Short mmCIF file of C-alpha atoms in Angstrom, two decimals:
data_model
loop_
_atom_site.label_atom_id
_atom_site.label_comp_id
_atom_site.label_asym_id
_atom_site.label_seq_id
_atom_site.Cartn_x
_atom_site.Cartn_y
_atom_site.Cartn_z
CA MET H 10 10.89 -3.59 0.61
CA SER H 11 9.32 -4.69 3.91
CA THR H 12 8.75 -2.56 6.98
CA SER H 13 7.38 -3.18 10.40
CA SER H 14 3.93 -2.23 11.61
CA SER H 15 2.65 -1.84 15.15
CA SER H 16 2.35 -4.83 17.38
CA SER H 17 1.04 -5.14 20.89
CA SER H 18 4.08 -6.94 22.27
CA SER H 19 6.82 -5.06 24.06
CA SER H 20 9.64 -7.27 22.82
CA PRO H 21 9.37 -8.99 19.46
CA SER H 22 11.81 -11.71 20.26
CA SER H 23 10.33 -12.64 23.63
CA ALA H 24 6.74 -12.39 22.41
CA SER H 25 7.44 -14.50 19.35
CA SER H 26 9.29 -17.16 21.28
CA SER H 27 6.44 -17.50 23.80
CA ALA H 28 3.64 -17.54 21.25
CA VAL H 29 5.17 -19.28 18.24
CA PRO H 30 6.38 -22.91 18.10
CA SER H 31 10.11 -23.26 17.49
CA GLY H 32 9.61 -24.90 14.08
CA SER H 33 7.32 -22.11 12.93
CA MET H 34 9.78 -19.55 14.33
CA ALA H 35 12.67 -21.02 12.33
CA ALA H 36 10.53 -21.18 9.18
CA GLY H 37 9.39 -17.59 9.67
CA ILE H 38 12.91 -16.27 10.15
CA ALA H 39 14.08 -18.17 7.05
CA MET H 40 11.20 -16.71 5.01
CA ALA H 41 11.92 -13.17 6.22
CA LEU H 42 15.61 -13.63 5.42
CA LEU H 43 15.03 -14.96 1.91
CA GLY H 44 12.32 -12.40 1.22
CA SER H 45 14.58 -9.51 2.21
CA ILE H 46 17.46 -10.76 0.06
CA ALA H 47 15.11 -11.30 -2.90
CA PHE H 48 13.65 -7.80 -2.53
CA SER H 49 17.15 -6.35 -2.44
CA GLY H 50 18.07 -8.10 -5.68
CA LYS H 51 15.65 -5.84 -7.55
CA ALA H 52 18.14 -2.97 -7.61
CA ILE H 53 20.84 -5.24 -9.01
CA ILE H 54 18.60 -6.48 -11.82
CA VAL H 55 17.55 -2.93 -12.71
CA LYS H 56 21.17 -1.78 -12.90
CA LEU H 57 22.04 -4.77 -15.10
CA ALA H 58 19.11 -4.04 -17.44
CA TYR H 59 20.19 -0.40 -17.85
CA ARG H 60 23.38 -1.65 -19.49
CA TYR H 61 21.25 -2.60 -22.52
CA GLY H 62 19.97 0.94 -23.06
CA VAL H 63 16.40 0.49 -21.81
CA ASP H 64 14.62 3.45 -20.20
CA PRO H 65 12.95 3.33 -16.74
CA VAL H 66 9.36 3.53 -18.03
CA THR H 67 9.79 0.57 -20.40
CA LEU H 68 11.70 -1.48 -17.84
CA LEU H 69 9.05 -0.90 -15.18
CA MET H 70 6.29 -1.74 -17.67
CA TYR H 71 7.82 -5.13 -18.43
CA ARG H 72 8.32 -5.91 -14.74
CA MET H 73 4.69 -5.17 -13.94
CA LEU H 74 3.35 -6.80 -17.10
CA PHE H 75 4.91 -10.12 -16.10
CA ALA H 76 3.85 -9.76 -12.46
CA LEU H 77 0.22 -8.77 -13.19
CA PRO H 78 -1.25 -12.29 -13.68
CA VAL H 79 0.18 -13.48 -10.38
CA PHE H 80 -1.08 -10.43 -8.47
CA LEU H 81 -4.57 -10.86 -9.99
CA LEU H 82 -4.55 -14.50 -8.93
CA MET H 83 -3.38 -13.50 -5.44
CA GLY H 84 -6.21 -10.99 -5.04
CA TRP H 85 -8.81 -13.47 -6.30
CA TRP H 86 -7.53 -16.30 -4.11
CA ALA H 87 -7.49 -14.19 -0.94
CA GLY H 88 -10.99 -12.86 -1.67
CA ARG H 89 -12.73 -16.21 -2.14
CA GLY H 90 -15.88 -16.45 -0.04
CA LYS H 91 -15.54 -12.89 1.23
CA PRO H 92 -17.86 -9.91 0.60
CA GLY H 93 -17.27 -7.94 -2.57
CA LEU H 94 -15.66 -4.53 -2.59
CA GLY H 95 -17.68 -1.33 -2.58
CA LEU H 96 -16.82 1.85 -4.46
CA ARG H 97 -14.97 3.25 -1.44
CA ASP H 98 -12.86 0.10 -1.22
CA TRP H 99 -11.99 0.19 -4.93
CA LEU H 100 -10.99 3.86 -4.69
CA GLY H 101 -8.83 3.03 -1.67
CA VAL H 102 -7.20 0.13 -3.53
CA ALA H 103 -6.49 2.37 -6.52
CA TRP H 104 -5.00 5.11 -4.32
CA LEU H 105 -2.77 2.69 -2.43
CA GLY H 106 -1.74 1.00 -5.66
CA PHE H 107 -0.78 4.39 -7.08
CA THR H 108 1.24 5.60 -4.08
CA GLY H 109 2.62 2.39 -2.63
CA TYR H 110 3.54 0.45 -5.74
CA TYR H 111 3.32 2.50 -8.93
CA LEU H 112 4.79 5.85 -7.84
CA ALA H 113 7.26 4.28 -5.43
CA SER H 114 8.47 1.84 -8.09
CA TYR H 115 8.77 4.46 -10.83
CA LEU H 116 10.76 6.90 -8.67
CA ASP H 117 12.99 4.06 -7.51
CA PHE H 118 13.70 2.85 -11.06
CA ALA H 119 14.38 6.41 -12.21
CA GLY H 120 16.72 7.04 -9.27
CA LEU H 121 18.75 3.92 -10.04
CA HIS H 122 19.71 5.59 -13.32
CA TYR H 123 21.92 7.93 -11.29
CA ILE H 124 23.10 6.25 -8.08
CA SER H 125 24.60 2.96 -6.98
CA ALA H 126 22.47 0.05 -5.81
CA SER H 127 24.10 0.33 -2.37
CA LEU H 128 23.03 3.94 -1.81
CA GLU H 129 19.55 3.19 -3.20
CA ARG H 130 19.02 0.38 -0.71
CA LEU H 131 20.24 2.48 2.22
CA ILE H 132 17.79 5.27 1.34
CA LEU H 133 14.89 2.83 1.02
CA TYR H 134 15.72 1.34 4.41
CA LEU H 135 14.93 4.70 5.99
CA ASN H 136 11.28 3.76 5.45
CA PRO H 137 10.48 2.93 9.12
CA THR H 138 11.78 6.33 10.18
CA LEU H 139 9.65 8.01 7.49
CA VAL H 140 6.56 6.16 8.73
CA LEU H 141 7.37 7.40 12.22
CA LEU H 142 7.72 10.99 11.00
CA LEU H 143 4.46 10.80 9.01
CA GLY H 144 2.68 9.46 12.07
CA MET H 145 4.03 12.39 14.06
CA LEU H 146 2.84 14.92 11.47
CA MET H 147 -0.55 13.39 10.72
CA TYR H 148 -1.61 11.89 14.04
CA ARG H 149 0.44 14.04 16.46
CA LYS H 150 2.37 11.03 17.71
CA ARG H 151 5.45 12.24 19.55
CA PRO H 152 8.55 10.05 19.15
CA GLN H 153 10.58 9.25 22.24
CA PRO H 154 14.05 10.85 22.63
CA ALA H 155 15.72 7.52 21.77
CA GLN H 156 13.77 7.40 18.51
CA TRP H 157 14.97 10.89 17.57
CA VAL H 158 18.54 9.75 18.19
CA ALA H 159 17.99 6.58 16.14
CA MET H 160 16.59 8.57 13.23
CA GLY H 161 19.51 10.99 13.39
CA VAL H 162 21.96 8.10 13.28
CA SER H 163 20.20 6.53 10.28
CA TYR H 164 20.11 9.74 8.24
CA ALA H 165 23.74 10.45 9.11
CA GLY H 166 24.64 7.07 7.59
CA VAL H 167 22.86 7.88 4.34
CA LEU H 168 24.44 11.35 4.19
CA LEU H 169 27.86 9.78 4.71
CA VAL H 170 27.53 7.50 1.67
CA PHE H 171 25.71 10.21 -0.30
CA GLY H 172 28.49 12.73 0.28
CA HIS H 173 31.14 10.22 -0.75
CA GLU H 174 29.34 9.37 -4.02
CA MET H 175 28.57 13.01 -4.80
CA ARG H 176 32.28 13.81 -4.77
CA PHE H 177 32.65 11.59 -7.84
CA ASP H 178 29.30 11.83 -9.64
CA GLY H 179 28.24 15.37 -8.78
CA TRP H 180 24.63 16.46 -9.21
CA GLY H 181 23.62 13.14 -10.74
CA THR H 182 23.92 11.64 -7.26
CA ALA H 183 21.71 14.39 -5.82
CA ILE H 184 19.04 13.80 -8.47
CA GLY H 185 19.09 10.03 -8.01
CA ALA H 186 19.03 10.24 -4.22
CA GLY H 187 16.12 12.67 -4.36
CA LEU H 188 14.14 10.35 -6.61
CA VAL H 189 14.76 7.32 -4.40
CA LEU H 190 13.91 9.32 -1.27
CA GLY H 191 10.65 10.28 -3.00
CA SER H 192 10.06 6.56 -3.56
CA ALA H 193 10.57 5.85 0.13
CA VAL H 194 8.20 8.67 1.11
CA SER H 195 5.55 7.40 -1.33
CA TYR H 196 5.75 3.91 0.15
CA ALA H 197 5.61 5.32 3.68
CA VAL H 198 2.38 7.14 2.74
CA TYR H 199 1.00 3.80 1.53
CA LEU H 200 1.87 2.13 4.83
CA VAL H 201 0.33 4.90 6.92
CA TYR H 202 -2.94 4.95 4.97
CA SER H 203 -3.28 1.20 4.42
CA GLY H 204 -4.24 0.32 8.00
CA GLU H 205 -8.01 0.65 7.60
CA LEU H 206 -8.14 -1.27 4.31
CA VAL H 207 -5.88 -4.03 5.67
CA LYS H 208 -8.37 -4.60 8.49
CA ARG H 209 -11.29 -4.81 6.07
CA LEU H 210 -9.72 -6.76 3.20
CA GLY H 211 -6.77 -8.61 4.74
CA SER H 212 -3.11 -8.09 3.88
CA LEU H 213 -2.85 -10.69 1.10
CA ARG H 214 -6.01 -9.55 -0.70
CA LEU H 215 -5.04 -5.89 -0.44
CA ALA H 216 -1.49 -6.56 -1.66
CA GLY H 217 -2.81 -8.50 -4.65
CA LEU H 218 -5.38 -5.90 -5.65
CA ALA H 219 -3.23 -2.83 -4.99
CA SER H 220 -0.31 -4.40 -6.87
CA SER H 221 -2.62 -5.21 -9.78
CA ALA H 222 -3.75 -1.58 -9.86
CA ALA H 223 -0.12 -0.48 -9.87
CA CYS H 224 0.61 -2.80 -12.78
CA VAL H 225 -2.19 -1.16 -14.76
CA PHE H 226 -0.80 2.32 -13.94
CA CYS H 227 2.68 1.28 -15.12
CA ILE H 228 1.39 -0.18 -18.37
CA LEU H 229 -0.76 2.92 -19.03
CA GLN H 230 2.22 5.17 -18.37
CA PHE H 231 4.18 3.32 -21.04
CA VAL H 232 1.29 3.47 -23.54
CA VAL H 233 0.74 7.21 -23.00
CA THR H 234 4.36 8.41 -22.82
CA GLN H 235 6.37 6.03 -25.00
CA PRO H 236 6.22 5.05 -28.67
CA LEU H 237 5.36 1.42 -29.26
CA SER H 238 8.82 0.97 -30.75
CA ALA H 239 10.22 1.41 -27.24
CA ALA H 240 8.82 -2.02 -26.39
CA VAL H 241 11.44 -3.58 -28.68
CA VAL H 242 14.27 -4.28 -26.27
CA ALA H 243 17.19 -6.66 -26.04
CA PRO H 244 16.29 -10.27 -25.15
CA GLU H 245 18.41 -9.88 -22.01
CA VAL H 246 16.04 -7.13 -20.80
CA ILE H 247 13.06 -9.46 -21.19
CA GLY H 248 14.84 -12.19 -19.24
CA LEU H 249 15.87 -9.79 -16.48
CA SER H 250 12.31 -8.41 -16.31
CA VAL H 251 10.85 -11.89 -15.87
CA LEU H 252 13.38 -12.53 -13.11
CA ASN H 253 12.56 -9.19 -11.51
CA ALA H 254 8.80 -9.83 -11.64
CA THR H 255 9.06 -13.29 -10.08
CA ALA H 256 12.14 -13.63 -7.88
CA CYS H 257 12.29 -9.98 -6.76
CA THR H 258 8.62 -8.99 -6.68
CA VAL H 259 6.00 -11.73 -6.33
CA ILE H 260 8.00 -14.33 -4.38
CA PRO H 261 9.37 -11.93 -1.73
CA VAL H 262 5.89 -10.41 -1.21
CA LEU H 263 4.57 -13.88 -0.38
CA LEU H 264 7.61 -14.82 1.72
CA VAL H 265 7.46 -11.68 3.84
CA MET H 266 3.69 -12.02 4.40
CA MET H 267 4.07 -15.66 5.46
CA ALA H 268 6.96 -14.64 7.71
CA ILE H 269 4.86 -11.95 9.41
CA GLU H 270 2.13 -14.52 10.07
CA ARG H 271 4.66 -16.74 11.85
CA ILE H 272 6.96 -14.35 13.72
CA GLY H 273 5.18 -10.98 13.71
CA PRO H 274 5.99 -7.73 11.91
CA GLY H 275 8.61 -6.52 14.40
CA LEU H 276 10.92 -9.51 14.18
CA ALA H 277 10.31 -9.81 10.44
CA ALA H 278 11.43 -6.18 9.99
CA GLN H 279 14.56 -6.76 12.07
CA VAL H 280 15.51 -9.91 10.13
CA GLY H 281 14.86 -7.93 6.95
CA MET H 282 17.68 -5.56 7.83
CA ILE H 283 20.00 -8.01 6.10
CA GLY H 284 18.72 -6.33 2.91
CA PRO H 285 21.23 -3.45 2.67
CA MET H 286 24.19 -5.76 3.26
CA SER H 287 22.99 -8.26 0.65
CA THR H 288 22.55 -5.46 -1.88
CA ILE H 289 26.08 -4.20 -1.24
CA LEU H 290 27.55 -7.68 -1.62
CA MET H 291 25.59 -8.36 -4.83
CA GLY H 292 26.57 -4.93 -6.14
CA ILE H 293 30.24 -5.70 -5.59
CA TRP H 294 29.94 -9.17 -7.09
CA LEU H 295 27.63 -8.52 -10.08
CA LEU H 296 28.03 -4.80 -10.82
CA GLY H 297 31.61 -4.14 -9.79
CA GLU H 298 30.50 -1.39 -7.39
CA PRO H 299 33.16 -0.14 -4.94
CA PHE H 300 33.41 -1.34 -1.37
CA ASN H 301 35.11 1.01 1.07
CA ALA H 302 35.05 2.32 4.61
CA TRP H 303 32.46 4.98 3.71
CA ILE H 304 29.92 2.35 2.67
CA VAL H 305 30.68 0.15 5.68
CA ALA H 306 30.25 3.06 8.11
CA GLY H 307 27.10 4.36 6.40
CA THR H 308 25.50 0.92 6.32
CA ALA H 309 26.28 0.31 9.99
CA LEU H 310 24.70 3.65 10.97
CA VAL H 311 21.56 3.11 8.88
CA MET H 312 21.01 -0.43 10.09
CA GLY H 313 21.69 0.49 13.70
CA GLY H 314 19.28 3.40 13.67
CA VAL H 315 16.51 1.52 11.89
CA TYR H 316 16.96 -1.42 14.27
CA ILE H 317 16.30 0.85 17.25
CA VAL H 318 13.25 2.42 15.60
CA THR H 319 11.67 -0.89 14.57
CA ARG H 320 12.45 -2.49 17.93
CA ARG H 321 10.77 0.33 19.85
CA LYS H 322 7.79 0.37 17.49
CA SER H 323 7.34 -3.36 17.95
#
């Protein structure tokens, strides 16, 4: 999932167009678009894998096991010729890997056991509003009235879809939505606390190292909590895990980072709002999930509210 961070420009579109060549702008928008769609495909792959009886811990372990070599390579490549990390840096990397990637991923995978991919994606796309709320609580930043309205609109959209699904699935929907909301909060904590380390290490190096730490946490969780026999899964689960690790994890991380370098975080976040719609369409096509007026209305509210929040933050 990608979210926007602060930028000094008042308008992402005007700032980008004045500072970025048109060819780089088009490439950046295309990268942000593809990265968002690839990220969104993760929920679809997880739901498909659950059809083969695999549990969340094992599924997450395989995803991270296959992604680990690439993340290690990413961290090494970005750190070439740069000073080594001190103990404080390593502790920061471990903490961010735990909150931003391990805990967020585990809660998300567990939540997808209970709710549709469409509702999961809508909850995760509340992330910019959660970052705004955490900033208000931790740094006494006071949102503008328009931002309060935007957040209210976004949460109303999620509640609309949540209420519709709960009518059919009962408390399972509440459990799943709570787990996914916990995932979004965990990732928001990562974003809020990562600012200092990003400045010292760089975004690519930090993403590679923190993701590697998260991979280790996921593998350790499997070793500690699951019998080794749980690693014996259907071949389809292995194939889906490889696809999840590459097409829905490593590749979109790189695409979104390269997009931010070209068009800035604000515009990249706004282009990334195609994510919920792509998840809904893939859910209908690949999972047979329903498509109705409740989902359309909820998606429109969430995307509209998040657009206002990310635009004002940018």
